[in-house]
PDB file of C-alpha atoms and ligand atoms in Angstrom:
ATOM      1  CA  UNK A  20     -43.542  89.351 -11.730  1.00  0.00           C
ATOM      2  CA  UNK A  21     -46.289  86.915 -12.400  1.00  0.00           C
ATOM      3  CA  UNK A  22     -49.577  88.593 -13.001  1.00  0.00           C
ATOM      4  CA  UNK A  23     -52.190  87.686 -10.356  1.00  0.00           C
ATOM      5  CA  UNK A  24     -55.090  85.851 -11.798  1.00  0.00           C
ATOM      6  CA  UNK A  25     -58.591  85.843 -10.667  1.00  0.00           C
ATOM      7  CA  UNK A  26     -59.461  83.187  -8.127  1.00  0.00           C
ATOM      8  CA  UNK A  27     -61.595  80.380  -9.315  1.00  0.00           C
ATOM      9  CA  UNK A  28     -63.147  77.292  -7.922  1.00  0.00           C
ATOM     10  CA  UNK A  29     -60.570  74.712  -9.283  1.00  0.00           C
ATOM     11  CA  UNK A  30     -57.672  76.857  -7.550  1.00  0.00           C
ATOM     12  CA  UNK A  31     -59.612  76.729  -4.228  1.00  0.00           C
ATOM     13  CA  UNK A  32     -60.003  72.833  -4.571  1.00  0.00           C
ATOM     14  CA  UNK A  33     -56.170  72.599  -5.524  1.00  0.00           C
ATOM     15  CA  UNK A  34     -55.260  74.729  -2.516  1.00  0.00           C
ATOM     16  CA  UNK A  35     -57.295  72.557  -0.294  1.00  0.00           C
ATOM     17  CA  UNK A  36     -55.515  69.474  -1.766  1.00  0.00           C
ATOM     18  CA  UNK A  37     -52.169  70.914  -1.370  1.00  0.00           C
ATOM     19  CA  UNK A  38     -52.992  72.169   2.261  1.00  0.00           C
ATOM     20  CA  UNK A  39     -52.331  75.681   1.042  1.00  0.00           C
ATOM     21  CA  UNK A  40     -54.284  78.128   3.395  1.00  0.00           C
ATOM     22  CA  UNK A  41     -57.132  80.140   2.210  1.00  0.00           C
ATOM     23  CA  UNK A  42     -57.812  83.682   3.566  1.00  0.00           C
ATOM     24  CA  UNK A  43     -61.335  84.733   3.557  1.00  0.00           C
ATOM     25  CA  UNK A  44     -63.077  87.877   5.035  1.00  0.00           C
ATOM     26  CA  UNK A  45     -66.647  89.155   5.185  1.00  0.00           C
ATOM     27  CA  UNK A  46     -66.998  92.403   2.957  1.00  0.00           C
ATOM     28  CA  UNK A  47     -69.944  94.537   2.346  1.00  0.00           C
ATOM     29  CA  UNK A  48     -69.113  97.457   0.122  1.00  0.00           C
ATOM     30  CA  UNK A  49     -66.812  98.390  -2.957  1.00  0.00           C
ATOM     31  CA  UNK A  50     -64.336 100.262  -1.098  1.00  0.00           C
ATOM     32  CA  UNK A  51     -63.444  97.698   1.369  1.00  0.00           C
ATOM     33  CA  UNK A  52     -63.534  95.214  -1.533  1.00  0.00           C
ATOM     34  CA  UNK A  53     -60.788  97.148  -3.195  1.00  0.00           C
ATOM     35  CA  UNK A  54     -58.728  97.147  -0.030  1.00  0.00           C
ATOM     36  CA  UNK A  55     -59.321  93.390   0.611  1.00  0.00           C
ATOM     37  CA  UNK A  56     -58.373  92.638  -2.971  1.00  0.00           C
ATOM     38  CA  UNK A  57     -55.173  94.742  -2.810  1.00  0.00           C
ATOM     39  CA  UNK A  58     -54.273  92.942   0.417  1.00  0.00           C
ATOM     40  CA  UNK A  59     -54.520  89.506  -1.154  1.00  0.00           C
ATOM     41  CA  UNK A  60     -57.659  87.933   0.272  1.00  0.00           C
ATOM     42  CA  UNK A  61     -58.634  84.956  -1.641  1.00  0.00           C
ATOM     43  CA  UNK A  62     -62.448  84.799  -0.857  1.00  0.00           C
ATOM     44  CA  UNK A  63     -64.814  87.518   0.192  1.00  0.00           C
ATOM     45  CA  UNK A  64     -68.090  86.747   1.850  1.00  0.00           C
ATOM     46  CA  UNK A  65     -71.058  89.079   1.797  1.00  0.00           C
ATOM     47  CA  UNK A  66     -72.273  87.677   5.058  1.00  0.00           C
ATOM     48  CA  UNK A  67     -75.621  88.094   6.565  1.00  0.00           C
ATOM     49  CA  UNK A  68     -73.550  89.213   9.496  1.00  0.00           C
ATOM     50  CA  UNK A  69     -74.233  92.648   7.840  1.00  0.00           C
ATOM     51  CA  UNK A  70     -77.424  92.639   9.840  1.00  0.00           C
ATOM     52  CA  UNK A  71     -75.192  92.808  12.894  1.00  0.00           C
ATOM     53  CA  UNK A  72     -72.311  95.131  11.848  1.00  0.00           C
ATOM     54  CA  UNK A  73     -74.070  97.471   9.380  1.00  0.00           C
ATOM     55  CA  UNK A  74     -77.690  97.397  10.735  1.00  0.00           C
ATOM     56  CA  UNK A  75     -76.966  96.939  14.233  1.00  0.00           C
ATOM     57  CA  UNK A  76     -79.501  94.138  14.684  1.00  0.00           C
ATOM     58  CA  UNK A  77     -79.194  91.452  17.329  1.00  0.00           C
ATOM     59  CA  UNK A  78     -79.154  88.486  14.911  1.00  0.00           C
ATOM     60  CA  UNK A  79     -79.122  87.840  11.166  1.00  0.00           C
ATOM     61  CA  UNK A  80     -82.677  86.747  11.019  1.00  0.00           C
ATOM     62  CA  UNK A  81     -84.175  89.863   9.709  1.00  0.00           C
ATOM     63  CA  UNK A  82     -81.611  90.562   7.019  1.00  0.00           C
ATOM     64  CA  UNK A  83     -83.576  90.742   3.646  1.00  0.00           C
ATOM     65  CA  UNK A  84     -82.795  89.366   0.143  1.00  0.00           C
ATOM     66  CA  UNK A  85     -82.975  92.927  -0.981  1.00  0.00           C
ATOM     67  CA  UNK A  86     -79.961  93.874   1.411  1.00  0.00           C
ATOM     68  CA  UNK A  87     -77.955  90.825   0.239  1.00  0.00           C
ATOM     69  CA  UNK A  88     -78.421  91.890  -3.395  1.00  0.00           C
ATOM     70  CA  UNK A  89     -77.415  95.390  -2.736  1.00  0.00           C
ATOM     71  CA  UNK A  90     -74.256  94.599  -0.915  1.00  0.00           C
ATOM     72  CA  UNK A  91     -73.261  91.693  -3.268  1.00  0.00           C
ATOM     73  CA  UNK A  92     -73.537  94.260  -6.183  1.00  0.00           C
ATOM     74  CA  UNK A  93     -71.190  96.713  -4.321  1.00  0.00           C
ATOM     75  CA  UNK A  94     -68.584  94.271  -3.427  1.00  0.00           C
ATOM     76  CA  UNK A  95     -68.599  92.687  -7.010  1.00  0.00           C
ATOM     77  CA  UNK A  96     -68.016  96.234  -8.396  1.00  0.00           C
ATOM     78  CA  UNK A  97     -64.854  96.864  -6.045  1.00  0.00           C
ATOM     79  CA  UNK A  98     -63.312  93.453  -6.694  1.00  0.00           C
ATOM     80  CA  UNK A  99     -60.902  92.073  -9.288  1.00  0.00           C
ATOM     81  CA  UNK A 100     -59.363  88.914  -7.992  1.00  0.00           C
ATOM     82  CA  UNK A 101     -61.176  87.461  -5.047  1.00  0.00           C
ATOM     83  CA  UNK A 102     -63.925  84.563  -5.287  1.00  0.00           C
ATOM     84  CA  UNK A 103     -66.992  86.084  -4.128  1.00  0.00           C
ATOM     85  CA  UNK A 104     -69.530  84.190  -2.001  1.00  0.00           C
ATOM     86  CA  UNK A 105     -73.049  85.630  -1.081  1.00  0.00           C
ATOM     87  CA  UNK A 106     -75.193  84.488   1.828  1.00  0.00           C
ATOM     88  CA  UNK A 107     -78.650  83.334   1.335  1.00  0.00           C
ATOM     89  CA  UNK A 108     -80.416  85.007   4.229  1.00  0.00           C
ATOM     90  CA  UNK A 109     -82.984  83.499   6.590  1.00  0.00           C
ATOM     91  CA  UNK A 110     -86.341  82.655   4.800  1.00  0.00           C
ATOM     92  CA  UNK A 111     -84.682  82.721   1.209  1.00  0.00           C
ATOM     93  CA  UNK A 112     -84.037  79.231   0.819  1.00  0.00           C
ATOM     94  CA  UNK A 113     -86.113  77.308   3.439  1.00  0.00           C
ATOM     95  CA  UNK A 114     -89.604  77.001   1.751  1.00  0.00           C
ATOM     96  CA  UNK A 115     -88.600  75.230  -1.533  1.00  0.00           C
ATOM     97  CA  UNK A 116     -85.688  74.633  -3.484  1.00  0.00           C
ATOM     98  CA  UNK A 117     -87.250  76.532  -6.442  1.00  0.00           C
ATOM     99  CA  UNK A 118     -87.289  79.578  -4.168  1.00  0.00           C
ATOM    100  CA  UNK A 119     -83.675  78.956  -3.388  1.00  0.00           C
ATOM    101  CA  UNK A 120     -82.876  78.960  -6.969  1.00  0.00           C
ATOM    102  CA  UNK A 121     -84.592  82.209  -7.754  1.00  0.00           C
ATOM    103  CA  UNK A 122     -82.783  83.820  -4.906  1.00  0.00           C
ATOM    104  CA  UNK A 123     -79.423  82.286  -5.636  1.00  0.00           C
ATOM    105  CA  UNK A 124     -79.683  83.155  -9.309  1.00  0.00           C
ATOM    106  CA  UNK A 125     -80.197  86.897  -8.286  1.00  0.00           C
ATOM    107  CA  UNK A 126     -77.052  86.806  -6.299  1.00  0.00           C
ATOM    108  CA  UNK A 127     -75.148  85.151  -9.206  1.00  0.00           C
ATOM    109  CA  UNK A 128     -76.333  87.741 -11.573  1.00  0.00           C
ATOM    110  CA  UNK A 129     -75.101  90.471  -9.546  1.00  0.00           C
ATOM    111  CA  UNK A 130     -71.627  89.028  -9.203  1.00  0.00           C
ATOM    112  CA  UNK A 131     -71.556  86.303  -6.537  1.00  0.00           C
ATOM    113  CA  UNK A 132     -69.631  83.259  -7.732  1.00  0.00           C
ATOM    114  CA  UNK A 133     -71.003  80.919  -5.084  1.00  0.00           C
ATOM    115  CA  UNK A 134     -73.892  81.145  -2.438  1.00  0.00           C
ATOM    116  CA  UNK A 135     -73.627  80.096   1.120  1.00  0.00           C
ATOM    117  CA  UNK A 136     -76.557  78.412   3.167  1.00  0.00           C
ATOM    118  CA  UNK A 137     -76.801  77.159   6.601  1.00  0.00           C
ATOM    119  CA  UNK A 138     -77.608  73.771   8.083  1.00  0.00           C
ATOM    120  CA  UNK A 139     -77.290  70.076   7.496  1.00  0.00           C
ATOM    121  CA  UNK A 140     -79.584  67.238   6.372  1.00  0.00           C
ATOM    122  CA  UNK A 141     -82.580  69.234   5.206  1.00  0.00           C
ATOM    123  CA  UNK A 142     -80.638  71.443   2.840  1.00  0.00           C
ATOM    124  CA  UNK A 143     -79.058  68.596   0.756  1.00  0.00           C
ATOM    125  CA  UNK A 144     -81.866  68.464  -1.846  1.00  0.00           C
ATOM    126  CA  UNK A 145     -81.633  72.380  -2.465  1.00  0.00           C
ATOM    127  CA  UNK A 146     -77.699  71.897  -2.623  1.00  0.00           C
ATOM    128  CA  UNK A 147     -78.090  69.330  -5.346  1.00  0.00           C
ATOM    129  CA  UNK A 148     -80.863  71.439  -7.088  1.00  0.00           C
ATOM    130  CA  UNK A 149     -78.619  74.654  -7.188  1.00  0.00           C
ATOM    131  CA  UNK A 150     -75.252  72.869  -8.131  1.00  0.00           C
ATOM    132  CA  UNK A 151     -76.795  70.746 -10.830  1.00  0.00           C
ATOM    133  CA  UNK A 152     -77.855  73.949 -12.347  1.00  0.00           C
ATOM    134  CA  UNK A 153     -74.646  75.577 -12.303  1.00  0.00           C
ATOM    135  CA  UNK A 154     -74.589  77.764  -9.110  1.00  0.00           C
ATOM    136  CA  UNK A 155     -71.763  76.587  -6.810  1.00  0.00           C
ATOM    137  CA  UNK A 156     -72.770  76.356  -3.141  1.00  0.00           C
ATOM    138  CA  UNK A 157     -70.777  76.603   0.158  1.00  0.00           C
ATOM    139  CA  UNK A 158     -72.387  74.839   3.296  1.00  0.00           C
ATOM    140  CA  UNK A 159     -72.334  76.293   6.777  1.00  0.00           C
ATOM    141  CA  UNK A 160     -72.362  73.982   9.737  1.00  0.00           C
ATOM    142  CA  UNK A 161     -71.455  73.927  13.354  1.00  0.00           C
ATOM    143  CA  UNK A 162     -72.936  77.083  15.124  1.00  0.00           C
ATOM    144  CA  UNK A 163     -75.124  78.621  12.425  1.00  0.00           C
ATOM    145  CA  UNK A 164     -76.262  82.145  13.345  1.00  0.00           C
ATOM    146  CA  UNK A 165     -79.704  82.082  11.616  1.00  0.00           C
ATOM    147  CA  UNK A 166     -80.793  79.422  14.098  1.00  0.00           C
ATOM    148  CA  UNK A 167     -79.351  81.109  17.141  1.00  0.00           C
ATOM    149  CA  UNK A 168     -82.667  80.826  19.029  1.00  0.00           C
ATOM    150  CA  UNK A 169     -83.271  77.177  18.206  1.00  0.00           C
ATOM    151  CA  UNK A 170     -79.612  76.474  19.408  1.00  0.00           C
ATOM    152  CA  UNK A 171     -80.033  78.331  22.512  1.00  0.00           C
ATOM    153  CA  UNK A 172     -77.670  81.074  22.146  1.00  0.00           C
ATOM    154  CA  UNK A 173     -73.851  81.111  21.045  1.00  0.00           C
ATOM    155  CA  UNK A 174     -72.729  77.807  21.711  1.00  0.00           C
ATOM    156  CA  UNK A 175     -69.937  75.590  20.588  1.00  0.00           C
ATOM    157  CA  UNK A 176     -71.354  72.824  18.345  1.00  0.00           C
ATOM    158  CA  UNK A 177     -70.299  69.191  18.230  1.00  0.00           C
ATOM    159  CA  UNK A 178     -68.709  68.745  21.708  1.00  0.00           C
ATOM    160  CA  UNK A 179     -70.728  65.624  22.574  1.00  0.00           C
ATOM    161  CA  UNK A 180     -69.992  62.195  20.783  1.00  0.00           C
ATOM    162  CA  UNK A 181     -73.557  62.395  19.108  1.00  0.00           C
ATOM    163  CA  UNK A 182     -72.873  66.136  18.287  1.00  0.00           C
ATOM    164  CA  UNK A 183     -69.569  65.356  16.586  1.00  0.00           C
ATOM    165  CA  UNK A 184     -70.997  62.265  14.681  1.00  0.00           C
ATOM    166  CA  UNK A 185     -73.898  64.321  13.390  1.00  0.00           C
ATOM    167  CA  UNK A 186     -71.650  67.218  12.297  1.00  0.00           C
ATOM    168  CA  UNK A 187     -69.480  64.613  10.428  1.00  0.00           C
ATOM    169  CA  UNK A 188     -72.478  63.101   8.680  1.00  0.00           C
ATOM    170  CA  UNK A 189     -73.854  66.531   7.745  1.00  0.00           C
ATOM    171  CA  UNK A 190     -70.660  67.632   6.089  1.00  0.00           C
ATOM    172  CA  UNK A 191     -70.204  64.448   4.067  1.00  0.00           C
ATOM    173  CA  UNK A 192     -73.622  64.575   2.946  1.00  0.00           C
ATOM    174  CA  UNK A 193     -73.309  68.308   1.913  1.00  0.00           C
ATOM    175  CA  UNK A 194     -70.271  67.498  -0.154  1.00  0.00           C
ATOM    176  CA  UNK A 195     -72.083  64.412  -1.704  1.00  0.00           C
ATOM    177  CA  UNK A 196     -75.002  66.687  -2.605  1.00  0.00           C
ATOM    178  CA  UNK A 197     -72.603  68.887  -4.576  1.00  0.00           C
ATOM    179  CA  UNK A 198     -71.280  71.676  -2.054  1.00  0.00           C
ATOM    180  CA  UNK A 199     -67.915  72.631  -3.024  1.00  0.00           C
ATOM    181  CA  UNK A 200     -66.845  74.519   0.006  1.00  0.00           C
ATOM    182  CA  UNK A 201     -67.919  74.456   3.797  1.00  0.00           C
ATOM    183  CA  UNK A 202     -67.783  77.040   6.645  1.00  0.00           C
ATOM    184  CA  UNK A 203     -67.456  75.542  10.019  1.00  0.00           C
ATOM    185  CA  UNK A 204     -68.319  77.834  12.865  1.00  0.00           C
ATOM    186  CA  UNK A 205     -67.582  77.270  16.555  1.00  0.00           C
ATOM    187  CA  UNK A 206     -66.531  73.607  16.526  1.00  0.00           C
ATOM    188  CA  UNK A 207     -63.869  72.061  18.536  1.00  0.00           C
ATOM    189  CA  UNK A 208     -60.476  72.195  16.744  1.00  0.00           C
ATOM    190  CA  UNK A 209     -59.763  68.625  16.697  1.00  0.00           C
ATOM    191  CA  UNK A 210     -63.173  67.735  15.332  1.00  0.00           C
ATOM    192  CA  UNK A 211     -62.884  70.455  12.475  1.00  0.00           C
ATOM    193  CA  UNK A 212     -59.310  69.105  11.618  1.00  0.00           C
ATOM    194  CA  UNK A 213     -60.893  65.675  11.120  1.00  0.00           C
ATOM    195  CA  UNK A 214     -63.659  66.886   9.038  1.00  0.00           C
ATOM    196  CA  UNK A 215     -61.316  68.997   6.836  1.00  0.00           C
ATOM    197  CA  UNK A 216     -59.054  66.109   6.238  1.00  0.00           C
ATOM    198  CA  UNK A 217     -61.804  63.666   5.227  1.00  0.00           C
ATOM    199  CA  UNK A 218     -63.303  65.997   2.685  1.00  0.00           C
ATOM    200  CA  UNK A 219     -62.265  66.968  -0.940  1.00  0.00           C
ATOM    201  CA  UNK A 220     -63.525  70.335  -0.721  1.00  0.00           C
ATOM    202  CA  UNK A 221     -62.022  73.430   1.188  1.00  0.00           C
ATOM    203  CA  UNK A 222     -63.264  73.840   4.866  1.00  0.00           C
ATOM    204  CA  UNK A 223     -63.079  77.343   6.045  1.00  0.00           C
ATOM    205  CA  UNK A 224     -63.133  77.654   9.789  1.00  0.00           C
ATOM    206  CA  UNK A 225     -64.433  80.661  12.173  1.00  0.00           C
ATOM    207  CA  UNK A 226     -63.588  79.462  15.777  1.00  0.00           C
ATOM    208  CA  UNK A 227     -62.915  76.088  14.509  1.00  0.00           C
ATOM    209  CA  UNK A 228     -59.009  75.847  14.801  1.00  0.00           C
ATOM    210  CA  UNK A 229     -56.032  76.043  12.764  1.00  0.00           C
ATOM    211  CA  UNK A 230     -56.690  72.651  11.086  1.00  0.00           C
ATOM    212  CA  UNK A 231     -59.017  73.835   8.609  1.00  0.00           C
ATOM    213  CA  UNK A 232     -58.184  74.768   4.867  1.00  0.00           C
ATOM    214  CA  UNK A 233     -58.534  78.448   5.618  1.00  0.00           C
ATOM    215  CA  UNK A 234     -60.078  81.048   7.919  1.00  0.00           C
ATOM    216  CA  UNK A 235     -62.910  83.665   7.865  1.00  0.00           C
ATOM    217  CA  UNK A 236     -63.623  86.451  10.108  1.00  0.00           C
ATOM    218  CA  UNK A 237     -66.084  89.177  10.167  1.00  0.00           C
ATOM    219  CA  UNK A 238     -64.280  92.250   8.657  1.00  0.00           C
ATOM    220  CA  UNK A 239     -65.546  94.692  11.495  1.00  0.00           C
ATOM    221  CA  UNK A 240     -64.486  92.307  14.110  1.00  0.00           C
ATOM    222  CA  UNK A 241     -60.731  91.872  13.006  1.00  0.00           C
ATOM    223  CA  UNK A 242     -60.617  95.623  12.600  1.00  0.00           C
ATOM    224  CA  UNK A 243     -61.842  96.001  16.197  1.00  0.00           C
ATOM    225  CA  UNK A 244     -64.656  98.301  15.122  1.00  0.00           C
ATOM    226  CA  UNK A 245     -67.756  96.073  15.784  1.00  0.00           C
ATOM    227  CA  UNK A 246     -69.928  96.876  18.789  1.00  0.00           C
ATOM    228  CA  UNK A 247     -70.908  94.442  21.660  1.00  0.00           C
ATOM    229  CA  UNK A 248     -69.540  90.992  22.473  1.00  0.00           C
ATOM    230  CA  UNK A 249     -66.324  89.706  20.880  1.00  0.00           C
ATOM    231  CA  UNK A 250     -66.196  85.969  20.475  1.00  0.00           C
ATOM    232  CA  UNK A 251     -63.013  84.164  21.930  1.00  0.00           C
ATOM    233  CA  UNK A 252     -61.993  83.344  17.987  1.00  0.00           C
ATOM    234  CA  UNK A 253     -61.520  87.075  17.033  1.00  0.00           C
ATOM    235  CA  UNK A 254     -58.336  88.759  16.973  1.00  0.00           C
ATOM    236  CA  UNK A 255     -58.181  92.534  16.533  1.00  0.00           C
ATOM    237  CA  UNK A 256     -55.411  92.982  13.494  1.00  0.00           C
ATOM    238  CA  UNK A 257     -55.694  96.858  13.897  1.00  0.00           C
ATOM    239  CA  UNK A 258     -53.433  96.305  17.081  1.00  0.00           C
ATOM    240  CA  UNK A 259     -49.947  97.104  15.693  1.00  0.00           C
ATOM    241  CA  UNK A 260     -51.113  98.145  12.257  1.00  0.00           C
ATOM    242  CA  UNK A 261     -50.727 101.511  10.929  1.00  0.00           C
ATOM    243  CA  UNK A 262     -53.676 101.173   8.411  1.00  0.00           C
ATOM    244  CA  UNK A 263     -56.572  98.992   7.441  1.00  0.00           C
ATOM    245  CA  UNK A 264     -54.612  97.716   4.562  1.00  0.00           C
ATOM    246  CA  UNK A 265     -51.808  96.611   6.769  1.00  0.00           C
ATOM    247  CA  UNK A 266     -54.153  94.802   9.205  1.00  0.00           C
ATOM    248  CA  UNK A 267     -55.849  93.106   6.299  1.00  0.00           C
ATOM    249  CA  UNK A 268     -52.569  92.202   4.732  1.00  0.00           C
ATOM    250  CA  UNK A 269     -51.295  90.755   8.297  1.00  0.00           C
ATOM    251  CA  UNK A 270     -54.565  88.623   8.579  1.00  0.00           C
ATOM    252  CA  UNK A 271     -53.772  87.082   5.086  1.00  0.00           C
ATOM    253  CA  UNK A 272     -50.172  86.598   5.893  1.00  0.00           C
ATOM    254  CA  UNK A 273     -50.879  84.932   9.350  1.00  0.00           C
ATOM    255  CA  UNK A 274     -53.731  82.811   7.929  1.00  0.00           C
ATOM    256  CA  UNK A 275     -51.346  81.454   5.122  1.00  0.00           C
ATOM    257  CA  UNK A 276     -48.579  80.929   7.544  1.00  0.00           C
ATOM    258  CA  UNK A 277     -50.858  79.038   9.894  1.00  0.00           C
ATOM    259  CA  UNK A 278     -49.997  81.485  12.833  1.00  0.00           C
ATOM    260  CA  UNK A 279     -53.638  82.543  13.136  1.00  0.00           C
ATOM    261  CA  UNK A 280     -55.669  81.263  15.017  1.00  0.00           C
ATOM    262  CA  UNK A 281     -53.763  79.805  17.798  1.00  0.00           C
ATOM    263  CA  UNK A 282     -55.809  76.852  18.993  1.00  0.00           C
ATOM    264  CA  UNK A 283     -54.964  77.382  22.616  1.00  0.00           C
ATOM    265  CA  UNK A 284     -56.017  81.004  22.540  1.00  0.00           C
ATOM    266  CA  UNK A 285     -58.702  81.189  19.904  1.00  0.00           C
ATOM    267  CA  UNK A 286     -59.932  77.521  19.707  1.00  0.00           C
ATOM    268  CA  UNK A 287     -62.534  75.465  21.560  1.00  0.00           C
TER     269      UNK A 287
HETATM  270  O1  KIV B 327     -72.528  86.102   7.738  1.00  0.00           O
HETATM  271  C1  KIV B 327     -71.336  85.827   8.109  1.00  0.00           C
HETATM  272  O2  KIV B 327     -70.558  86.771   8.284  1.00  0.00           O
HETATM  273  C2  KIV B 327     -70.949  84.444   8.172  1.00  0.00           C
HETATM  274  C3  KIV B 327     -69.608  84.192   8.766  1.00  0.00           C
HETATM  275  C4  KIV B 327     -69.614  84.159  10.284  1.00  0.00           C
HETATM  276  C5  KIV B 327     -68.907  83.010   8.299  1.00  0.00           C
HETATM  277  O3  KIV B 327     -71.654  83.656   7.882  1.00  0.00           O
END
């Protein structure tokens, strides 16, 4: 049996190039990190969705840098193989690229391999600043939870011709600035597929269809234990599974086989 090697950036880029699907899930603590790692998850995201699923908040806006650091360290301690992405929370990268660097560096020192930030256009300079100095960056476009108020609620993005053109431009610019992975959230499947095929870096979808390089879901949503509204793109993998380990393993297997998501059921 070949030994499983820790994930790295080059392998993720190669997987995208070979159209080999990438399975990503959010994770917030060491015990779950161990379960996800054993189940073969490629990428763990310490998402600021922890504000919703751990803290019970309405949005991710109040999540502090301290919370992100605490949970990033916990996940890193429980993980052996997965690539770890840490979210930069609201108000941690907005004021200046220097402030973004200081916050990203803290996540990096505690075990994140890459940081994720939301938005297009205005973040390009920051992405360039971080990547030039050695911190890999994942962009996040489409529905961006930190700006839910400005977006007027949980809405699919890129439906209009102008909206689609803007998303395509922002994705291209992010990669030109140095981003080496993108998350696309709540975007029409056909548009997400077009963006994925146009880029040299993996595009991980959430509510963006099966044509992306991989998928991500919020862990508590796919285990059916999150409270409140359940978006259309979520599937409860605990249904029909005997354990959390089995549910996560089924998620990984279905993402890799391209049987999750089903665009007609989970897509826009
Ligand atoms: O915070 C988070 O969990 C995320 C995912 C929704 C991609 O950003």
